[in-house]
mmCIF file of C-alpha atoms in Angstrom:
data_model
loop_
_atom_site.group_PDB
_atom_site.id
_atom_site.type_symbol
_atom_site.label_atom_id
_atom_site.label_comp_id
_atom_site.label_asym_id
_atom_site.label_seq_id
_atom_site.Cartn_x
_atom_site.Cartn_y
_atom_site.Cartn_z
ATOM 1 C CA UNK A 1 0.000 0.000 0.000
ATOM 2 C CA UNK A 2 1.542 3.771 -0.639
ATOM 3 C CA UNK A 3 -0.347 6.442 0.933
ATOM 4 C CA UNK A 4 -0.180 9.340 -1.274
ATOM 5 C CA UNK A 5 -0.320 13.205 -0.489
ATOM 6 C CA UNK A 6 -0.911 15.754 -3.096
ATOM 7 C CA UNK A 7 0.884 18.988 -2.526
ATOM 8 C CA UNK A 8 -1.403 21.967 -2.212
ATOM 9 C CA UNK A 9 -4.500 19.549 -3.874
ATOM 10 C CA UNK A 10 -7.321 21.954 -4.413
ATOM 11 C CA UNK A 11 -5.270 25.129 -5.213
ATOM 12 C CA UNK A 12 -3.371 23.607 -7.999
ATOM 13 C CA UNK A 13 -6.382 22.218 -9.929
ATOM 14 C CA UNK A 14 -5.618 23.888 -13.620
ATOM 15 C CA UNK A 15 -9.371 25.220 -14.694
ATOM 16 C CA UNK A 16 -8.213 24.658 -17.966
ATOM 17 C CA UNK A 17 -7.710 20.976 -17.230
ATOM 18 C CA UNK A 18 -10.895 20.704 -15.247
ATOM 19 C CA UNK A 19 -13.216 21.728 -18.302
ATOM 20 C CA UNK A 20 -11.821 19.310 -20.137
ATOM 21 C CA UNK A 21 -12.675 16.824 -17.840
ATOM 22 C CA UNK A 22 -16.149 17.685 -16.940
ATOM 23 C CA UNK A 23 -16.565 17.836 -20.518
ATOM 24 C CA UNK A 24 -15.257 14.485 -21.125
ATOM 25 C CA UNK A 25 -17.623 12.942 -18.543
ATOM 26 C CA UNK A 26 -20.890 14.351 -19.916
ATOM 27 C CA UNK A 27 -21.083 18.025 -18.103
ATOM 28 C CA UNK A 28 -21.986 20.336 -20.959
ATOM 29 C CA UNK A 29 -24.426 22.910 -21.749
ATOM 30 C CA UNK A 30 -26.518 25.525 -19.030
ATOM 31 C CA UNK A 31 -24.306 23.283 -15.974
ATOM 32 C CA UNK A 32 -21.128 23.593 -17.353
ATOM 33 C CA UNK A 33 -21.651 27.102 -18.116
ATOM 34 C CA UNK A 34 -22.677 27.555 -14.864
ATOM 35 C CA UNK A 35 -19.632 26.158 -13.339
ATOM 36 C CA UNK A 36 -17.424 27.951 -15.340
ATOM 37 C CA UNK A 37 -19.232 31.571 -14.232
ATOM 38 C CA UNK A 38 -17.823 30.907 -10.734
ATOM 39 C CA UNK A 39 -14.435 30.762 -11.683
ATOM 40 C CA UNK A 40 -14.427 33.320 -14.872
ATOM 41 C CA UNK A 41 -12.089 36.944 -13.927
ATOM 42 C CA UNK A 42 -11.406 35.139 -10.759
ATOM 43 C CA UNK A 43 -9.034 37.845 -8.551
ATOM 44 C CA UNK A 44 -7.501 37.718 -5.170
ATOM 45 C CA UNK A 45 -5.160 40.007 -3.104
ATOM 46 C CA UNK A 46 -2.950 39.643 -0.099
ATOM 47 C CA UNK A 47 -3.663 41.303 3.583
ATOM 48 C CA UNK A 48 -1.071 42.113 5.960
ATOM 49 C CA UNK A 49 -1.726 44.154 9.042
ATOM 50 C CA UNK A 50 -4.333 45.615 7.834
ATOM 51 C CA UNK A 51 -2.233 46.278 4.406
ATOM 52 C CA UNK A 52 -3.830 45.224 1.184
ATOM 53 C CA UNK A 53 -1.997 44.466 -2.134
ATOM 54 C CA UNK A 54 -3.206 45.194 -5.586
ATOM 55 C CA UNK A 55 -5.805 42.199 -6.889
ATOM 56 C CA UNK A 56 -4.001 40.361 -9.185
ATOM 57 C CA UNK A 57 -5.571 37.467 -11.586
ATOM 58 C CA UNK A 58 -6.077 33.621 -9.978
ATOM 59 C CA UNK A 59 -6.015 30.825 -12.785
ATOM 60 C CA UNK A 60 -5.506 27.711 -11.410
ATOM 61 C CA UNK A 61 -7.063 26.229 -8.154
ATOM 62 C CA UNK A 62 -11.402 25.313 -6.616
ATOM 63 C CA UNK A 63 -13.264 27.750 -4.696
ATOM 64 C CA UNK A 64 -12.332 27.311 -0.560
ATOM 65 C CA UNK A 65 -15.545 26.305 1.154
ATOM 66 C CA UNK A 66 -17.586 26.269 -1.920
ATOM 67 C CA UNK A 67 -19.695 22.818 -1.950
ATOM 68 C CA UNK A 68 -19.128 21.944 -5.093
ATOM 69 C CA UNK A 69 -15.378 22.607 -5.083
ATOM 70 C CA UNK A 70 -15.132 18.800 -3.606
ATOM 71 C CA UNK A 71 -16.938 17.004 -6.558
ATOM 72 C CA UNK A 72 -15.268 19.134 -8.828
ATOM 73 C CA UNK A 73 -12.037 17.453 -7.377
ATOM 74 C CA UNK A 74 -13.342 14.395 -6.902
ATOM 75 C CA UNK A 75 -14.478 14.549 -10.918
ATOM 76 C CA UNK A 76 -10.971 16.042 -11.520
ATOM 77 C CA UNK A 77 -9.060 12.273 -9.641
ATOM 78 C CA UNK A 78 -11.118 10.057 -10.606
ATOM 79 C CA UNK A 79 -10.355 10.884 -14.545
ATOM 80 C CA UNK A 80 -6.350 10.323 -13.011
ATOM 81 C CA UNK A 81 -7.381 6.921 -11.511
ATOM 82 C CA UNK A 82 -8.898 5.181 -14.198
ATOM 83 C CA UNK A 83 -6.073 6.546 -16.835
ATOM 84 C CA UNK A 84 -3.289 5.374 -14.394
ATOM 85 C CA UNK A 85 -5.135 1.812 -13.982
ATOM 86 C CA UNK A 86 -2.650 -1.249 -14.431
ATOM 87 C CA UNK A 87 -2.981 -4.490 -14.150
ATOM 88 C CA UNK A 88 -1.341 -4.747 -11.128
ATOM 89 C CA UNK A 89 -3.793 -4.227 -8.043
ATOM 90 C CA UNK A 90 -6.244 -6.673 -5.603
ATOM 91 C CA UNK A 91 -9.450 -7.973 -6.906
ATOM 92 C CA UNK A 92 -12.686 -7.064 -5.211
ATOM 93 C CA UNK A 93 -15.602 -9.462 -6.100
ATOM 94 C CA UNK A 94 -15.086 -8.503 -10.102
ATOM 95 C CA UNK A 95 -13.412 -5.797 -10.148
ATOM 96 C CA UNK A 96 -9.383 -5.190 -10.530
ATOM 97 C CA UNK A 97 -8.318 -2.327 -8.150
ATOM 98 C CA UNK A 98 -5.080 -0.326 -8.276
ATOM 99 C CA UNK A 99 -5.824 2.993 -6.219
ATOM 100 C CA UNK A 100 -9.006 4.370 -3.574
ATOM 101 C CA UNK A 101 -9.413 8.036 -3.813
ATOM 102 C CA UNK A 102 -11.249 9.719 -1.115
ATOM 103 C CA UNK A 103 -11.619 13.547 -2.246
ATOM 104 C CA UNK A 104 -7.267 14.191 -1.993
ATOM 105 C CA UNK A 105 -6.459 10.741 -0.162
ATOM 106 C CA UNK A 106 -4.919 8.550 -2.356
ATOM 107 C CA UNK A 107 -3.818 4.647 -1.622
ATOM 108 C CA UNK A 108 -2.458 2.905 -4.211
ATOM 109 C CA UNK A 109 -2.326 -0.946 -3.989
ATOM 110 C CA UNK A 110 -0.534 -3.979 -6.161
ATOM 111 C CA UNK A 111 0.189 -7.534 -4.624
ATOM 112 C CA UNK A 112 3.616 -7.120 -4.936
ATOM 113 C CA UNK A 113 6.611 -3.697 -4.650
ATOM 114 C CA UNK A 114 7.250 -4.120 -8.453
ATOM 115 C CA UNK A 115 4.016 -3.821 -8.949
ATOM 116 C CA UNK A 116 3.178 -1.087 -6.344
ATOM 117 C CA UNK A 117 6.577 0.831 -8.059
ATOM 118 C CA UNK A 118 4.813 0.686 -11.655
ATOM 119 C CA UNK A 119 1.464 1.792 -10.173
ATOM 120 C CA UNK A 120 2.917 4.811 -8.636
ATOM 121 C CA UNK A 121 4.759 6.293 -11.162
ATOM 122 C CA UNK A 122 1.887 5.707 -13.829
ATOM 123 C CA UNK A 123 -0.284 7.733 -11.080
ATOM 124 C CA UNK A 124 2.844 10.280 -10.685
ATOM 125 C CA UNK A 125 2.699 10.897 -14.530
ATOM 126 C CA UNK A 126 -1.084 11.015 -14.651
ATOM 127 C CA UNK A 127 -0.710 13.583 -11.939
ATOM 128 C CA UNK A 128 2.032 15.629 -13.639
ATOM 129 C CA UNK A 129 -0.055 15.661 -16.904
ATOM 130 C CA UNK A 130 -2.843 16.925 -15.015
ATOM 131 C CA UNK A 131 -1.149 19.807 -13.220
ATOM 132 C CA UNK A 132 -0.848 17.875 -9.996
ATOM 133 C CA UNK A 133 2.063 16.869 -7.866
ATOM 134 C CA UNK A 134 2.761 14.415 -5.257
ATOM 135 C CA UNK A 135 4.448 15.572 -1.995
ATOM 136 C CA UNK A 136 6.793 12.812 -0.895
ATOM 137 C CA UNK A 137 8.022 14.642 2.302
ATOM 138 C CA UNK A 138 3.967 13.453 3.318
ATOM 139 C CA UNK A 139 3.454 9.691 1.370
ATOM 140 C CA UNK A 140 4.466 6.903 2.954
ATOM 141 C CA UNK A 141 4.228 2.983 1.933
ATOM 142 C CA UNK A 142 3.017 -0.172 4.001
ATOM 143 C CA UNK A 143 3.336 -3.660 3.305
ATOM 144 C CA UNK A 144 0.523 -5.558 5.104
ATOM 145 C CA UNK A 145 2.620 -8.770 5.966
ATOM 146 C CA UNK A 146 2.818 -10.875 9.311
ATOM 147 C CA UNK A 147 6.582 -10.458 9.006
ATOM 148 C CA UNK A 148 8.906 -7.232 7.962
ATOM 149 C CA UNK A 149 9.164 -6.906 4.268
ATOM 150 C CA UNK A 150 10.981 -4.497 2.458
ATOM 151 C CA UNK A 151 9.775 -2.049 0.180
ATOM 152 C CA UNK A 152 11.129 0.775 -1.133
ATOM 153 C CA UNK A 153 9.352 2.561 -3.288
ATOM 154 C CA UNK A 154 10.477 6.041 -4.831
ATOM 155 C CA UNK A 155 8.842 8.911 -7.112
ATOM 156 C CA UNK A 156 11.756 10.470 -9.115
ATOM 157 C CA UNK A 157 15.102 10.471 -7.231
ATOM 158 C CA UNK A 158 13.160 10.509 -3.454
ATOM 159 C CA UNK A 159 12.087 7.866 -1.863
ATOM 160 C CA UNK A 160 9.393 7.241 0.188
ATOM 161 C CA UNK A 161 9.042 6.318 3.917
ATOM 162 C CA UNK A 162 8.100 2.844 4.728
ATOM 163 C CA UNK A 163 6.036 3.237 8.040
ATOM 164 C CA UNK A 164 4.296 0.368 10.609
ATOM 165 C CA UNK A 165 1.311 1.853 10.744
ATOM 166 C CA UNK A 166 -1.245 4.893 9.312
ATOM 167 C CA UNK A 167 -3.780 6.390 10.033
ATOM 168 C CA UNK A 168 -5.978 7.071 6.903
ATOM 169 C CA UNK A 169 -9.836 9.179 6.558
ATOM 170 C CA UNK A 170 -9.755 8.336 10.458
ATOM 171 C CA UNK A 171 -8.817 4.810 10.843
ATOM 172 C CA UNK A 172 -5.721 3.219 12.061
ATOM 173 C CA UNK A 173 -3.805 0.815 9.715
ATOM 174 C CA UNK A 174 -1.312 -1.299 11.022
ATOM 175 C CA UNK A 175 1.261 -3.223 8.999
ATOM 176 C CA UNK A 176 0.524 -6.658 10.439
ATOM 177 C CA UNK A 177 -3.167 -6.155 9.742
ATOM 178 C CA UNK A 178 -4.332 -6.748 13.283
ATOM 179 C CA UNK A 179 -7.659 -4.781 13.908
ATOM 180 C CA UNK A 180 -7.140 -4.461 18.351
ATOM 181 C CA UNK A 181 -4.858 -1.246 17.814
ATOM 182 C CA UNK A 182 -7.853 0.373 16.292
ATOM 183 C CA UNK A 183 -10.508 -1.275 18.119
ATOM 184 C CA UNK A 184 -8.413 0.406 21.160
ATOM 185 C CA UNK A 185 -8.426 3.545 20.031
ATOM 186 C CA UNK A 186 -12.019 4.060 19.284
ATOM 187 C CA UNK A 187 -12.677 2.586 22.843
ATOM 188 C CA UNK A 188 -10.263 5.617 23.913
ATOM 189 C CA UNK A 189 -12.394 8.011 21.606
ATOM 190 C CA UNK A 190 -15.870 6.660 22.988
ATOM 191 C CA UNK A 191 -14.612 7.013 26.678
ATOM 192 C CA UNK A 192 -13.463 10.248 26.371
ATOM 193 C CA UNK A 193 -16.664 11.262 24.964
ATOM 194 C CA UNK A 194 -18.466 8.949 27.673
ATOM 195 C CA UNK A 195 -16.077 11.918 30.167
ATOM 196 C CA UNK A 196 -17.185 14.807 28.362
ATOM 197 C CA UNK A 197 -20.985 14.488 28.090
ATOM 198 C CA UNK A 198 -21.066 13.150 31.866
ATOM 199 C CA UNK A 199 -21.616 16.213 33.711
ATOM 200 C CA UNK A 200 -23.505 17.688 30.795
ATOM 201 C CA UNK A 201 -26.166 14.825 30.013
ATOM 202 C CA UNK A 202 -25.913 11.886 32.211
ATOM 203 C CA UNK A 203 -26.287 12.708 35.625
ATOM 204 C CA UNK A 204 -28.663 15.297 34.460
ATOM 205 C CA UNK A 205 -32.169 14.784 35.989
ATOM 206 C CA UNK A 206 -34.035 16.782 34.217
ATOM 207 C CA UNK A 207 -33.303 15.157 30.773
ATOM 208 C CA UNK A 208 -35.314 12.273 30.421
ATOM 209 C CA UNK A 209 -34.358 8.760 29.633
ATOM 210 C CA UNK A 210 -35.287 9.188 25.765
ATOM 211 C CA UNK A 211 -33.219 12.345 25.645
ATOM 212 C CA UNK A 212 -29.898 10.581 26.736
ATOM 213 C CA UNK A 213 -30.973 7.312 24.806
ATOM 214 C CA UNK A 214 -31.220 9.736 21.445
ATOM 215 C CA UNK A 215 -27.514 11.176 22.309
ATOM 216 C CA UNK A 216 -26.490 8.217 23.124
ATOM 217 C CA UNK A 217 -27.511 6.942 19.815
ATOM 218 C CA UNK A 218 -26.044 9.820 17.809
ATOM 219 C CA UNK A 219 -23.196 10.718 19.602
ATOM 220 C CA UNK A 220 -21.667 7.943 21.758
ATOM 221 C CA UNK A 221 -21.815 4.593 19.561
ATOM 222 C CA UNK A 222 -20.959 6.281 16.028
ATOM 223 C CA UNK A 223 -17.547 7.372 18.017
ATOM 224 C CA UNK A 224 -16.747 3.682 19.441
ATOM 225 C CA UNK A 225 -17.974 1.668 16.157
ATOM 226 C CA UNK A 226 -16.535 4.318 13.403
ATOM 227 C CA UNK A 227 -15.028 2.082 10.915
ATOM 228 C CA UNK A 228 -16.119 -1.148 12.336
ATOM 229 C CA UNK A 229 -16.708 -2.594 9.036
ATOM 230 C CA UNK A 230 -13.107 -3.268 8.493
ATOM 231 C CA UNK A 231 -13.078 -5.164 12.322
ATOM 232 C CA UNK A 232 -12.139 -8.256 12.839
ATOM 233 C CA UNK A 233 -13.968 -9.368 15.901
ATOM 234 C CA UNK A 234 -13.186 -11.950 18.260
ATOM 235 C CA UNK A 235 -14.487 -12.673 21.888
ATOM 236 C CA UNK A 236 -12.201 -10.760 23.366
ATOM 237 C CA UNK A 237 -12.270 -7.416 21.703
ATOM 238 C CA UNK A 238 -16.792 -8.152 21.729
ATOM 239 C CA UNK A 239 -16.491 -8.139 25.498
ATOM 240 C CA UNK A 240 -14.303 -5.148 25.614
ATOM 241 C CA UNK A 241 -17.186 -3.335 23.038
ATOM 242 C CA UNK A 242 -19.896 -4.394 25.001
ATOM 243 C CA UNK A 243 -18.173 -3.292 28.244
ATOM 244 C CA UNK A 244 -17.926 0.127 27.200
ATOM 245 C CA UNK A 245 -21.442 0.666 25.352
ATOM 246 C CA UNK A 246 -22.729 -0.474 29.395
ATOM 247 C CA UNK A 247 -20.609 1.518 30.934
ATOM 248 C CA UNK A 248 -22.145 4.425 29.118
ATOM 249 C CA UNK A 249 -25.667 3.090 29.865
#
């Protein structure tokens, strides 16, 4: 596995690029020139203390906290995923799979480092072609093995860091692919939420039962079972779940 960071991700999207794109998958007509209305004569300028600087003319990059700037993006990889598809990768049900893209996180997989070295520079070029650059001060690989295997994996002349464990959109990866470091820590997370809404909701009298079953609900068990599709449950770590959802209620 190579987790991969993209330097600067949403500011360096060329608009250019991403017309041709949205274009390519169908966008056309009163949406796309919508779209392109938000980021026509786009200008910025630069404040310090109090000082402003004359606007000057921004080309390349999405809209900060704009909602669609993350589809746009996510449009924008997904066109460098399937053009830097090889046949190296893991098969899920019938499907060949090289790389997982969640909005800028990137893991690349292959069954093998040769493998994993030819998928990453076909998604390096992909992502040079498109105006995009990986930061390899920030990726780092992992080979999910029982025992230490070596694999060193480099973009250009740099190579990357070969790390034990990651944590990735939230959930801790380990490089022997047991699941109790993570089952740990969202036991941690759930208690310390368990801490903070004590005072606040559960020795409260005046909120009813229902009330603190509802934040229960909403707030307590998504925190200790985030991710717990990707658990691999015994009888030991059940107990230890079932201990804490009673010691909440």
């Amino acid at each position: 596995m190579c987790f991969v960071d993209l330097e600067k991700a949403f500011d360096r999207v060329p608009r250019g690029v991403l017309r041709e794109v949205l274009r390519e998958y169908g966008v056309s007509g009163p949406l796309l020139r919508a779209i392109r209305s938000l980021y026509n004569r786009c200008k910025s300028l630069v404040r310090i203390a109090g000082n402003k600087s004359d606007l000057f003319p921004v080309g390349d990059g999405l809209r900060q906290g704009c909602p669609l700037s993350p589809v746009l993006f996510i449009i924008f990889m997904d066109r460098i995923s399937r053009r830097s598809q090889v046949a190296e990768g893991f098969r899920f049900g019938g499907l060949r799979i090289s790389s997982l893209i969640f909005a800028d996180d990137v893991v690349l997989l292959a069954s093998s480092g040769e493998g994993l070295q030819l998928t990453l520079e076909r998604f390096a070029a992909e992502c040079e072609a498109a105006g995009m650059r990986i930061s390899t001060s920030k990726s780092e690989a992992m080979v999910l093995s029982r025992k230490r295997v070596e694999c060193p994996l480099r973009v250009g002349d740099e190579f990357l860091p070969q790390v034990e464990e990651f944590k990735y959109l939230g959930v801790l990866f380990v490089s022997d692919g047991r699941r109790e470091p993570e089952i740990d820590r969202r036991i941690g997370a759930a208690a310390a939420v368990m801490q903070t809404l004590h005072l606040s909701v559960v020795v409260k009298r005046e909120l009813s039962v229902k009330a603190k079953l509802s934040i229960y609900r909403s707030i307590y068990v998504p925190t200790l079972t985030y991710g717990h599709e990707l658990w691999v449950v015994t009888k030991r770590t059940r107990s230890r779940i079932q201990a804490a959802e009673m010691s909440f209620l």
